[in-house]
Coordinates of C-alpha atoms in Angstrom, one line a residue:
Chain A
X1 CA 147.8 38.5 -31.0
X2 CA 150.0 41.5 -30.8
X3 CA 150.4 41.9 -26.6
X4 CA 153.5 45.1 -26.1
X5 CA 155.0 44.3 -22.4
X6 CA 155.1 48.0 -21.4
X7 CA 150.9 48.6 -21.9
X8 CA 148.6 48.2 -19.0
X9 CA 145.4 46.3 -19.6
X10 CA 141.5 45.8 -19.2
X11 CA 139.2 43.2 -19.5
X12 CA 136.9 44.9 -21.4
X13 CA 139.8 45.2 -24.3
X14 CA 141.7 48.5 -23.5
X15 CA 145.4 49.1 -23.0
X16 CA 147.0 52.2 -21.5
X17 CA 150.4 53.5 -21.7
X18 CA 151.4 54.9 -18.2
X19 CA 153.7 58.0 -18.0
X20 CA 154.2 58.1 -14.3
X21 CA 156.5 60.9 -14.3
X22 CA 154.0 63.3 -16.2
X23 CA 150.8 61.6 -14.4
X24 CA 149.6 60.8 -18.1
X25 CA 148.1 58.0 -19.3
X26 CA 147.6 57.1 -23.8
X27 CA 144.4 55.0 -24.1
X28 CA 143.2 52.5 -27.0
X29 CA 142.0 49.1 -28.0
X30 CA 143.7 46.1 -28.2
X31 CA 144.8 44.0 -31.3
X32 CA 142.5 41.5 -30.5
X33 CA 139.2 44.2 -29.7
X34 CA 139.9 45.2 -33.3
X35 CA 140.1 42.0 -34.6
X36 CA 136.5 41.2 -33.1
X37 CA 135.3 44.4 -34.1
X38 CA 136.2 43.8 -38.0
X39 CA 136.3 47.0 -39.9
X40 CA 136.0 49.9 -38.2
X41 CA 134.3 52.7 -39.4
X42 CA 133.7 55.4 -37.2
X43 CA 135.3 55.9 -33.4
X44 CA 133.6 58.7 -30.9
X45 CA 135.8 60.2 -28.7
X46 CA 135.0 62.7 -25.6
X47 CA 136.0 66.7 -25.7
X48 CA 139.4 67.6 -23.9
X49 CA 138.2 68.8 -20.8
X50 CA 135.9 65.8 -19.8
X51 CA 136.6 63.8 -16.9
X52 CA 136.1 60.3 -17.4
X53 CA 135.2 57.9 -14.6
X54 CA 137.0 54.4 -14.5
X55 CA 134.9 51.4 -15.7
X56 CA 132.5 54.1 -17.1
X57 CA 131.9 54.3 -21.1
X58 CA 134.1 57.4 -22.7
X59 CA 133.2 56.4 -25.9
X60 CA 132.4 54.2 -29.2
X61 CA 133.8 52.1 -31.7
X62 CA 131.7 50.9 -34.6
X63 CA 132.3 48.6 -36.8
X64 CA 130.2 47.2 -39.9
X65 CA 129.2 44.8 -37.7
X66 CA 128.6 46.2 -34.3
X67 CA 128.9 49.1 -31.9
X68 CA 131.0 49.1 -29.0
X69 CA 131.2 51.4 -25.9
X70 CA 135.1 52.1 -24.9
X71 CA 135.0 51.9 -20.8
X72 CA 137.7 53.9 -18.9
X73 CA 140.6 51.9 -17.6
X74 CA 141.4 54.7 -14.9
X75 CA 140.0 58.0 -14.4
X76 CA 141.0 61.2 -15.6
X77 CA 140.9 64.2 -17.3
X78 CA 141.0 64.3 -21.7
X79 CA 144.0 66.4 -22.5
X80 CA 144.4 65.4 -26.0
X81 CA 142.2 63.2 -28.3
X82 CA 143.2 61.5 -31.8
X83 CA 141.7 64.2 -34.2
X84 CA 143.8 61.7 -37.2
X85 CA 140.4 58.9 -36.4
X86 CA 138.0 60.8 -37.8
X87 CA 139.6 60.5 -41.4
X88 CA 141.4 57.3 -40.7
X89 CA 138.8 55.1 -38.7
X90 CA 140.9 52.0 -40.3
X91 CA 143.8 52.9 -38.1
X92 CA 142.0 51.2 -35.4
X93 CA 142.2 48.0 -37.1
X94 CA 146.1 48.4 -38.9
X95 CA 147.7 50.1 -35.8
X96 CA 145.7 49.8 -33.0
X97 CA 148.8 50.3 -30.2
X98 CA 150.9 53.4 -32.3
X99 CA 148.5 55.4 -34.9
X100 CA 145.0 54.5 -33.6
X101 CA 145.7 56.0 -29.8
X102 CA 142.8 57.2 -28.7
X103 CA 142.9 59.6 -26.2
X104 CA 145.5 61.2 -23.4
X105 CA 144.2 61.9 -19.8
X106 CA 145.6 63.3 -17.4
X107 CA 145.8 60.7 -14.5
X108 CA 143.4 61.3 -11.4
X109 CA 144.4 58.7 -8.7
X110 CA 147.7 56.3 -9.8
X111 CA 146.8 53.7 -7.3
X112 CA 143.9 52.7 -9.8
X113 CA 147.3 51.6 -12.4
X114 CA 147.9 48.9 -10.2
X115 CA 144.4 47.6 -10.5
X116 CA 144.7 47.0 -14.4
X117 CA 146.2 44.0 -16.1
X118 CA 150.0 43.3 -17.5
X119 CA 150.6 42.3 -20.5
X120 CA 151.1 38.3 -19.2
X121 CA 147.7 38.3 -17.4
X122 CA 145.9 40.1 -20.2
X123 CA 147.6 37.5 -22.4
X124 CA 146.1 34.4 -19.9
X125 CA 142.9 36.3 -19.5
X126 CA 142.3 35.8 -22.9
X127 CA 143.2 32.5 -23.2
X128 CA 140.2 31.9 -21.4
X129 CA 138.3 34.1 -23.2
X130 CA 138.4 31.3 -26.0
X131 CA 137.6 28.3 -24.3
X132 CA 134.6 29.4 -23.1
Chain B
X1 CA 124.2 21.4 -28.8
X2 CA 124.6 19.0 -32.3
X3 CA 127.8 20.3 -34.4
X4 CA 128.0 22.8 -36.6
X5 CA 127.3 21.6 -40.7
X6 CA 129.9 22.8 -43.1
X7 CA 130.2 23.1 -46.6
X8 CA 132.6 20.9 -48.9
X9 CA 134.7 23.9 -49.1
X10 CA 135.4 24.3 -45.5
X11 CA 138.8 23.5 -45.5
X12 CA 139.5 25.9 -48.1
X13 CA 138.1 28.7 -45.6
X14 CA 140.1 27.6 -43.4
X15 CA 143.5 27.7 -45.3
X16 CA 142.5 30.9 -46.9
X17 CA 142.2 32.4 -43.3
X18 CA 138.7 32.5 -43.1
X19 CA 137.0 33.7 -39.7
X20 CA 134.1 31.2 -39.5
X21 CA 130.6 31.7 -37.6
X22 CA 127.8 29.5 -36.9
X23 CA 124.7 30.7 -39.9
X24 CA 121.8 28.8 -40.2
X25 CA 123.3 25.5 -38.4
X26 CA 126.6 25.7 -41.0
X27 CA 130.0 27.0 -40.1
X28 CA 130.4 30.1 -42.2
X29 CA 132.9 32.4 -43.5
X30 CA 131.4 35.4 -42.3
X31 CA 135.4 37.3 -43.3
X32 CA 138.3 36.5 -45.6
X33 CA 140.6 39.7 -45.0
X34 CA 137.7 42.2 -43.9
X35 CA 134.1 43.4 -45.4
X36 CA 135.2 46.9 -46.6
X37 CA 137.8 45.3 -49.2
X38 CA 135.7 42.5 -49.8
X39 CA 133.2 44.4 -51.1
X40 CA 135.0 47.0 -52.6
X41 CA 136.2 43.9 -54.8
X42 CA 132.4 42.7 -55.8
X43 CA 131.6 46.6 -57.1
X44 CA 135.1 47.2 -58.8
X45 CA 136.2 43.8 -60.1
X46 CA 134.7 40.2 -58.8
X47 CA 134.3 38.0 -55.4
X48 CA 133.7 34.6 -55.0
X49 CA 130.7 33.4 -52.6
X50 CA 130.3 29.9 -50.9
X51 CA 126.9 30.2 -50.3
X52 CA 126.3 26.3 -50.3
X53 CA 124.2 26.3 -46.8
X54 CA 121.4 27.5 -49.1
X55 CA 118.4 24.9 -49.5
X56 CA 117.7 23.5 -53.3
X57 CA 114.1 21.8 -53.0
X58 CA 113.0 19.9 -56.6
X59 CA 109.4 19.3 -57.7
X60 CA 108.7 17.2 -60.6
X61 CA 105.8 15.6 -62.1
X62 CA 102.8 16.2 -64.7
X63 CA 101.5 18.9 -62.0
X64 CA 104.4 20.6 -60.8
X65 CA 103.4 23.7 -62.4
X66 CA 100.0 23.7 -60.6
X67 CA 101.6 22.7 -57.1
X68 CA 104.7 25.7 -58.0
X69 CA 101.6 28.0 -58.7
X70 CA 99.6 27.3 -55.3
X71 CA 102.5 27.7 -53.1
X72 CA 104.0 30.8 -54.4
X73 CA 103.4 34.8 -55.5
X74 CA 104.6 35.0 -58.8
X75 CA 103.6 33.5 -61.9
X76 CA 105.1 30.5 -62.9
X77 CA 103.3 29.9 -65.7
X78 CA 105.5 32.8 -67.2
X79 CA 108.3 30.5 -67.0
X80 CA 109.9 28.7 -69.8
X81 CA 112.4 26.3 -69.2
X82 CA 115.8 27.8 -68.8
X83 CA 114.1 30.6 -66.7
X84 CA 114.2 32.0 -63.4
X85 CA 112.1 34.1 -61.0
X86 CA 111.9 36.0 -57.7
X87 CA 109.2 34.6 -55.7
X88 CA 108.0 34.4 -52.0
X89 CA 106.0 31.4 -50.5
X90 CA 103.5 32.5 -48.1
X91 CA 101.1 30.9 -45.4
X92 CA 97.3 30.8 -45.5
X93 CA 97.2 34.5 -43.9
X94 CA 99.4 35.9 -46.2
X95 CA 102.7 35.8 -44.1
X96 CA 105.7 35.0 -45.6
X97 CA 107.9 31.9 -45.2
X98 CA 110.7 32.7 -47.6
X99 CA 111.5 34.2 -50.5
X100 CA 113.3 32.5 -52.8
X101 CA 113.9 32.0 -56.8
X102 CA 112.6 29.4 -58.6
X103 CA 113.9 27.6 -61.6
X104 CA 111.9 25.7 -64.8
X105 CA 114.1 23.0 -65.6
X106 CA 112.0 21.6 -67.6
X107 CA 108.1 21.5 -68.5
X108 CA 107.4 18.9 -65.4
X109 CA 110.4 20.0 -63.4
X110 CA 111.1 23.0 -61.2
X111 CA 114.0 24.1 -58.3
X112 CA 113.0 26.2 -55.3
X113 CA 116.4 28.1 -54.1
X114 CA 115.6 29.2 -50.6
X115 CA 117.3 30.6 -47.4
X116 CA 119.4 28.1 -45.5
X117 CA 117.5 29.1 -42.5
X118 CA 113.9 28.2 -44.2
X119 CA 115.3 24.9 -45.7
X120 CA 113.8 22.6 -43.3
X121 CA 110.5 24.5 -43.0
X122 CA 109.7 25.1 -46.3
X123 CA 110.5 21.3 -47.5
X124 CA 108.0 20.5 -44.4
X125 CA 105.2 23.1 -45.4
X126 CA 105.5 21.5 -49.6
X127 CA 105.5 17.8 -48.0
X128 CA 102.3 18.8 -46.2
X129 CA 100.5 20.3 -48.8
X130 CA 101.7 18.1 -51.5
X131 CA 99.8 16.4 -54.7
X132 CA 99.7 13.3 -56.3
X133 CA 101.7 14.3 -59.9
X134 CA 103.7 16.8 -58.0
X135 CA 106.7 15.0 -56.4
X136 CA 108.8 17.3 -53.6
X137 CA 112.2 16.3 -53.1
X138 CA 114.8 18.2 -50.9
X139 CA 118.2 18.3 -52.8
X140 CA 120.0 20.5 -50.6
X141 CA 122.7 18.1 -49.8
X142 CA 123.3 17.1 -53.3
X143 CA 124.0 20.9 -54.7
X144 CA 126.9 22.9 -54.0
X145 CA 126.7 26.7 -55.0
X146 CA 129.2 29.0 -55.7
X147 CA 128.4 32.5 -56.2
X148 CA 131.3 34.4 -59.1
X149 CA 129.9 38.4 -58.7
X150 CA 131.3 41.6 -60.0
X151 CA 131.3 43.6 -63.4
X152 CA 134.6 41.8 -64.2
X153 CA 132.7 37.9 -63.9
X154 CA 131.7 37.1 -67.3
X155 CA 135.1 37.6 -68.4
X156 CA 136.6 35.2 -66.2
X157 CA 133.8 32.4 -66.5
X158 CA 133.8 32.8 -70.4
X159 CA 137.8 31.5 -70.0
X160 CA 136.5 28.7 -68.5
X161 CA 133.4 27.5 -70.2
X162 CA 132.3 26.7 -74.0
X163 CA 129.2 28.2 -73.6
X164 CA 129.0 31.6 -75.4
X165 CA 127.7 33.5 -71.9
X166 CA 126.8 36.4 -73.5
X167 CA 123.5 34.3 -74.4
X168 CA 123.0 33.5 -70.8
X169 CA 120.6 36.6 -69.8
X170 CA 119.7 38.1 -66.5
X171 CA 117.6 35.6 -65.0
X172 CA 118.1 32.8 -67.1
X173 CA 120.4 30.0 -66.8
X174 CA 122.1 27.2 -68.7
X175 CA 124.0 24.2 -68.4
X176 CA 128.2 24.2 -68.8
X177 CA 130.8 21.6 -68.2
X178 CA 133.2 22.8 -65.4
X179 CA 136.1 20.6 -64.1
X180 CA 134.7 17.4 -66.8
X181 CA 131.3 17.9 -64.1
X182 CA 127.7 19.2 -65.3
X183 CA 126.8 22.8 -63.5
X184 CA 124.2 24.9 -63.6
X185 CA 125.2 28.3 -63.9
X186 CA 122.4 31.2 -63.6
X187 CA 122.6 34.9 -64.2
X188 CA 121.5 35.7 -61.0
X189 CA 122.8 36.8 -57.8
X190 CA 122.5 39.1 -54.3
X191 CA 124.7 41.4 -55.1
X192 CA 123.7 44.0 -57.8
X193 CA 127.0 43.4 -59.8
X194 CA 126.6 41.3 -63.1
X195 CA 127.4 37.7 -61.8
X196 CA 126.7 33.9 -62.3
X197 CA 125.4 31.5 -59.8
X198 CA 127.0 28.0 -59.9
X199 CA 124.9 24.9 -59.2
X200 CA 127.6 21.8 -59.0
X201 CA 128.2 18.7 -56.9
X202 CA 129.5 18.9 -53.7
X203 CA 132.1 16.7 -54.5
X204 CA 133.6 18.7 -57.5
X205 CA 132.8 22.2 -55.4
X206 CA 136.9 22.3 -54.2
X207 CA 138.1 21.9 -57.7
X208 CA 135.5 24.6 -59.3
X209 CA 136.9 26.9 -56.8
X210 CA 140.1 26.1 -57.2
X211 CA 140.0 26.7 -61.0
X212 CA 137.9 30.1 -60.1
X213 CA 140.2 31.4 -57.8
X214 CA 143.7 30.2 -60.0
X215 CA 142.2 31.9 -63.3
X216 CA 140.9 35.1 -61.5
X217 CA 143.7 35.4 -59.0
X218 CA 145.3 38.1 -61.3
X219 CA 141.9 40.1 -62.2
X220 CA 141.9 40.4 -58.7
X221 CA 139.2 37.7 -57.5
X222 CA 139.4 37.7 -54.1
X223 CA 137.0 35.1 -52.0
X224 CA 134.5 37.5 -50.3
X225 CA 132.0 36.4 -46.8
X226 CA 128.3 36.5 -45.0
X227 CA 129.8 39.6 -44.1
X228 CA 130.1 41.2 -47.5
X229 CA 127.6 39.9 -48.8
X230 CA 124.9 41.4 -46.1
X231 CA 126.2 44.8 -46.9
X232 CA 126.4 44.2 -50.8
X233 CA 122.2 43.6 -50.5
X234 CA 121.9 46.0 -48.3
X235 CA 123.0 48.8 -50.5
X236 CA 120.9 47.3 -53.3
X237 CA 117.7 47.2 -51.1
X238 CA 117.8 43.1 -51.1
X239 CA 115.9 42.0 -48.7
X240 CA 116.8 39.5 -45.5
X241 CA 114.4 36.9 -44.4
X242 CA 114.7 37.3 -40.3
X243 CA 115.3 40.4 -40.3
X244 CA 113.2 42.4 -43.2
X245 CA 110.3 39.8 -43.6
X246 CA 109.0 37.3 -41.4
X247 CA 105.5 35.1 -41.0
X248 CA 104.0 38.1 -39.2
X249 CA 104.6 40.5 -43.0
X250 CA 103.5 40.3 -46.2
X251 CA 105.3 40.7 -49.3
X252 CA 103.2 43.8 -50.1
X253 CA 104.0 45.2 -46.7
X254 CA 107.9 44.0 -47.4
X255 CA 107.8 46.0 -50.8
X256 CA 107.5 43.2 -53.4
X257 CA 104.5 44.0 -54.6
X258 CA 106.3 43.1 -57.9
X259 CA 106.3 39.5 -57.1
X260 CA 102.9 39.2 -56.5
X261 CA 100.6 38.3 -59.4
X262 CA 97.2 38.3 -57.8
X263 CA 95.5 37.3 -61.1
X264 CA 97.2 33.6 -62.0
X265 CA 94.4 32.2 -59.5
X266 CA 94.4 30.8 -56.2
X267 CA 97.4 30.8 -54.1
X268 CA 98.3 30.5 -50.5
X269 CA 97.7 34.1 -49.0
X270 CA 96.0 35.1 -51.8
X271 CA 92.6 36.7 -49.9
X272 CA 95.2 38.9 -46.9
X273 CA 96.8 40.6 -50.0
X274 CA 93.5 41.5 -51.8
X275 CA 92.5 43.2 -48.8
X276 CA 95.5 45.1 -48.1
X277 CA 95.4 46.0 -51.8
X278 CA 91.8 47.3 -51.0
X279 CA 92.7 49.0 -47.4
X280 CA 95.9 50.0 -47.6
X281 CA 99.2 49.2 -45.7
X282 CA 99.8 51.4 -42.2
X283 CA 103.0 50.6 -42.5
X284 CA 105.7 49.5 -45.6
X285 CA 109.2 48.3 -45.5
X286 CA 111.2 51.8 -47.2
X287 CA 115.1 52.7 -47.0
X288 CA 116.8 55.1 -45.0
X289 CA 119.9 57.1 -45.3
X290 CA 121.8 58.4 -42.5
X291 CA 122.9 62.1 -42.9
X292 CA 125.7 62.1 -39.9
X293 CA 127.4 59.9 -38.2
X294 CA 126.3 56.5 -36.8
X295 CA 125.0 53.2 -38.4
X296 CA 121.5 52.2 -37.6
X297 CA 121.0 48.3 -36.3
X298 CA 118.3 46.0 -36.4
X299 CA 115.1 47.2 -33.9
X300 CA 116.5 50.7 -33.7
X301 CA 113.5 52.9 -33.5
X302 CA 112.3 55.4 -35.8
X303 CA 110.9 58.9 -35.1
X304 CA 109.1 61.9 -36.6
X305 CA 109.1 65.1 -34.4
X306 CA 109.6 62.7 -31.2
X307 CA 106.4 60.2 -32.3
X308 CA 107.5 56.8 -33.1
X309 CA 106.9 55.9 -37.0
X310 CA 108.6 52.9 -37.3
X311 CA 111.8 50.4 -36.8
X312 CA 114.6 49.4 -38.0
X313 CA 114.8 45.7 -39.9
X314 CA 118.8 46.0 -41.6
X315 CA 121.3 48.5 -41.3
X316 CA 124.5 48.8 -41.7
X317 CA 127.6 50.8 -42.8
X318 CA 127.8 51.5 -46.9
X319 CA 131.1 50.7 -47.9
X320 CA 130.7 52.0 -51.3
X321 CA 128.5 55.5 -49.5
X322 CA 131.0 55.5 -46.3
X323 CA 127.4 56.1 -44.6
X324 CA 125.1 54.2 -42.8
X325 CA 122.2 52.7 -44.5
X326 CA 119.2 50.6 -43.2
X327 CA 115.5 49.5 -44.2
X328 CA 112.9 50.0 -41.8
X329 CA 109.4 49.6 -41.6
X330 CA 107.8 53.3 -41.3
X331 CA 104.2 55.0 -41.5
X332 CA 102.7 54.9 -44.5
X333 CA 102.1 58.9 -44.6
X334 CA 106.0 58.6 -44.8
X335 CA 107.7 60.0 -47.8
X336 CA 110.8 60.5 -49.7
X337 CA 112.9 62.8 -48.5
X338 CA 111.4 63.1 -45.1
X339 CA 114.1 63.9 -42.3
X340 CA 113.8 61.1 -39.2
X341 CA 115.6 60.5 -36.2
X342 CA 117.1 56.5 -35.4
X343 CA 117.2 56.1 -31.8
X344 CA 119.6 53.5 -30.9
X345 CA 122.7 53.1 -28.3
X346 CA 122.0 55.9 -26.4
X347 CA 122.5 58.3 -29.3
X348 CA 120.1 59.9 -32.1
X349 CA 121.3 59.2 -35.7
X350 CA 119.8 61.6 -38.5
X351 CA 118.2 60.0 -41.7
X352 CA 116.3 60.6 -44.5
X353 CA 113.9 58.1 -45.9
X354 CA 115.0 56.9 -49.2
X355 CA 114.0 54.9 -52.2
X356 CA 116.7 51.8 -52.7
X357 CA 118.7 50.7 -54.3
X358 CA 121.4 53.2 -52.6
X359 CA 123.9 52.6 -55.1
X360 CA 123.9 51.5 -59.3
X361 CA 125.2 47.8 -59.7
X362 CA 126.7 46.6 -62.7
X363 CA 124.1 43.8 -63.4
X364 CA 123.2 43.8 -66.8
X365 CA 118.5 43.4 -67.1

């Protein structure tokens, strides 16, 4: 499982890169949410503009298989969203940390970044994810 | 919780990179390297299927045809050996247990192929209404079956085989000598493509599939999953037993009307499906095609101007389409061409009911 040290992530399968200069955080799905997912066909992103509340759904990715809600790491406000998904869905599953980003926001309260998981306890937390 | 079966190609799954899932008590490949391209292989070129879970049950004796004809829809008595039909076994009230195809192997001597999941029931329900002259038998564990589907399969099979295949029709089968071992090979298959279905032992399963796999590998054979294979059906209007039909639907609710010969005599079911003939069905299994985005799932409602006509039983996303498809049963006012709404996952998918198949195989009637 691809696992980049400098993301932030959830349990519920999201990373975030942090730009705590700008106060902007890049949001998408892990390597291993796309492996579970299988193909992916169609992602639903928010508009810019809406705020998005942490631990609250933003979103969907659906696969052949399956449809599943993408939860907020932190919250914020949707500056930019990946416009290049709606051809591509596929990226999700070939690039899921570069191409397939999902959406910017703009980042409401930085104290909720500590809250979120590093790359080593994202990495143990789903080690237990498989022996259950 | 009792282990999971597996197949005698299991190991090959596994070294080919398989993702495996528990179906119908077996560990399955449900995934080689992902449903869109396995499919995509099956419509453009070929697949290979391990689809040994499946249940073969034998009946043999001087009245095998009469016990065949009691327990299922069709006619058996159109049959000759070398023959094969679609078929569903019902219960006394018309409900279905499987469906399944069923091979004449001879005058006295006939094979029930049926779901992996039904296996153990249907053996039971043909032990308990058994006759003297009509011995049941459940083979499963002594068949293997490989599935070779996709315009491109005769061509690779003929390499590999004596037998002149172009002989073999849709529907009929014939015996071949694979790997020095007796198989069965059939024209039949779930897919839609042209494709053979290959009854062998167990034991010589591993090198059949090796000399598939070797001798296709530059046609582009690829092995292909559960996965694949539930969206191949799907887009040909195939039904699922679970999720299309079950005990509490008949076949003429479930669309197969065709398999249903209500004049070869008494069978189980017989009297519900003359009186749905004479009243009518409120409600038939049809297809719907999704006009936006979104892919309908199992249990999804269905709605007309905000009154509910029906629900979901499949759907899933067409790779061939790049759309979601899905059968439901809907109200029989219903017609083609009518606009519905799928409510599912918080959201409201557009559709139009349609007539499958969604998209033209390659298998040659």
């Amino acid at each position: 499982m691809d696992l980049p040290e400098e993301l932030r992530y959830t349990k519920e399968h999201e990373w975030a890169r942090i730009d705590a200069v700008k106060k902007i955080a890049t949001i998408g799905i892990t390597d291993y949410a796309q492996d579970k997912l299988g193909d992916v066909v169609f992602v639903e992103l928010p508009e810019e503009g809406t705020e998005i509340t942490i631990a609250e759904p933003f979103g969907s990715v659906e696969s052949v298989k399956a449809v599943s809600d993408l939860f907020a790491p932190i919250s914020g406000t949707v500056l930019e969203i990946n416009d290049a998904l709606a051809e591509s869905p596929e990226a999700v599953n070939e690039d899921p940390y570069g191409e397939a980003w999902m959406i910017r926001i703009s980042i409401m309260d930085m104290s909720q970044v500590d809250d979120l998981m590093s790359a080593e306890q994202y990495k143990k937390f789903l080690s237990e994810q498989e022996e259950v | 919780m009792s282990a999971l079966l597996r197949t005698s190609l299991y190991d090959r799954h596994k070294q080919l990179g398989a993702k495996l899932v528990p179906f119908a008590g077996y560990e399955m490949p449900v995934e080689y390297t992902g449903i869109l391209a396995e499919h995509r292989a099956v419509r453009s070129t070929m697949g290979l299927f391990d689809v040994s879970h499946m249940g073969e049950i034998e009946v043999r004796g001087p009245r095998a045809l009469e016990f065949c004809q009691k327990v299922t829809t069709n006619d058996a008595s159109l049959l000759k050996p070398g023959k094969v039909q679609y078929t569903a076994i019902l219960n006394e009230e018309g409900g279905m247990l499987d469906d399944c195809t069923l091979y004449r192997l001879g005058d006295r001597h006939f094979l029930f192929v049926v779901n992996a999941s039904n296996r153990a029931k249907i053996a039971e329900w043909f032990q308990t209404h058994s006759m003297d002259g009509a011995e049941v038998s459940d083979r499963s564990d002594d068949y293997a079956l490989l599935a070779l589907q996709g315009p491109t399969s005769e061509s690779l099979l003929s390499t590999l085989v004596k037998r002149d295949l172009s002989t073999v029709h849709f529907y009929e089968f014939s015996w071949v000598e694979l790997c020095d071992t007796a198989a069965l090979i059939s024209r039949t298959g779930y897919t839609g493509e042209d494709g053979f279905e290959i009854y062998l032992a167990p034991s010589k399963a591993g090198e059949v599939w090796d000399l598939l796999m070797k001798g296709g590998k530059s046609a582009g054979l690829v092995p292909v999953g559960l996965g694949a294979r539930d969206t191949l059906r799907l887009e040909m209007g195939y039904l699922l037993y679970g999720n299309d039909m079950n005990e509490s639907k008949t076949p003429l609710e479930a669309g197969i009307g065709w398999a249903v010969k209500v004049g070869k005599g008494a069978f189980f079911g017989r009297e519900k499906l003359l009186r749905q003939k004479e009243e009518g069905l409120p409600r038939r299994l049809r297809g719907l095609r999704v006009t936006g985005r979104g892919i309908p799932r199992s249990h999804y409602k269905v709605k007309r101007d905000g009154t509910e006509v029906g629900e979901v039983t499949s759907g899933t996303f067409s790779p061939t389409l790049e759309e979601g498809i899905a059968m439901a049963y809907l109200d029989s006012s219903l017609t083609e061409g009518d606009a519905v709404k799928i409510d599912g996952h918080g959201r409201e998918i557009s559709a139009t009911v349609a007539k499958p198949p969604f998209v033209a195989g390659s298998l040659k009637r």
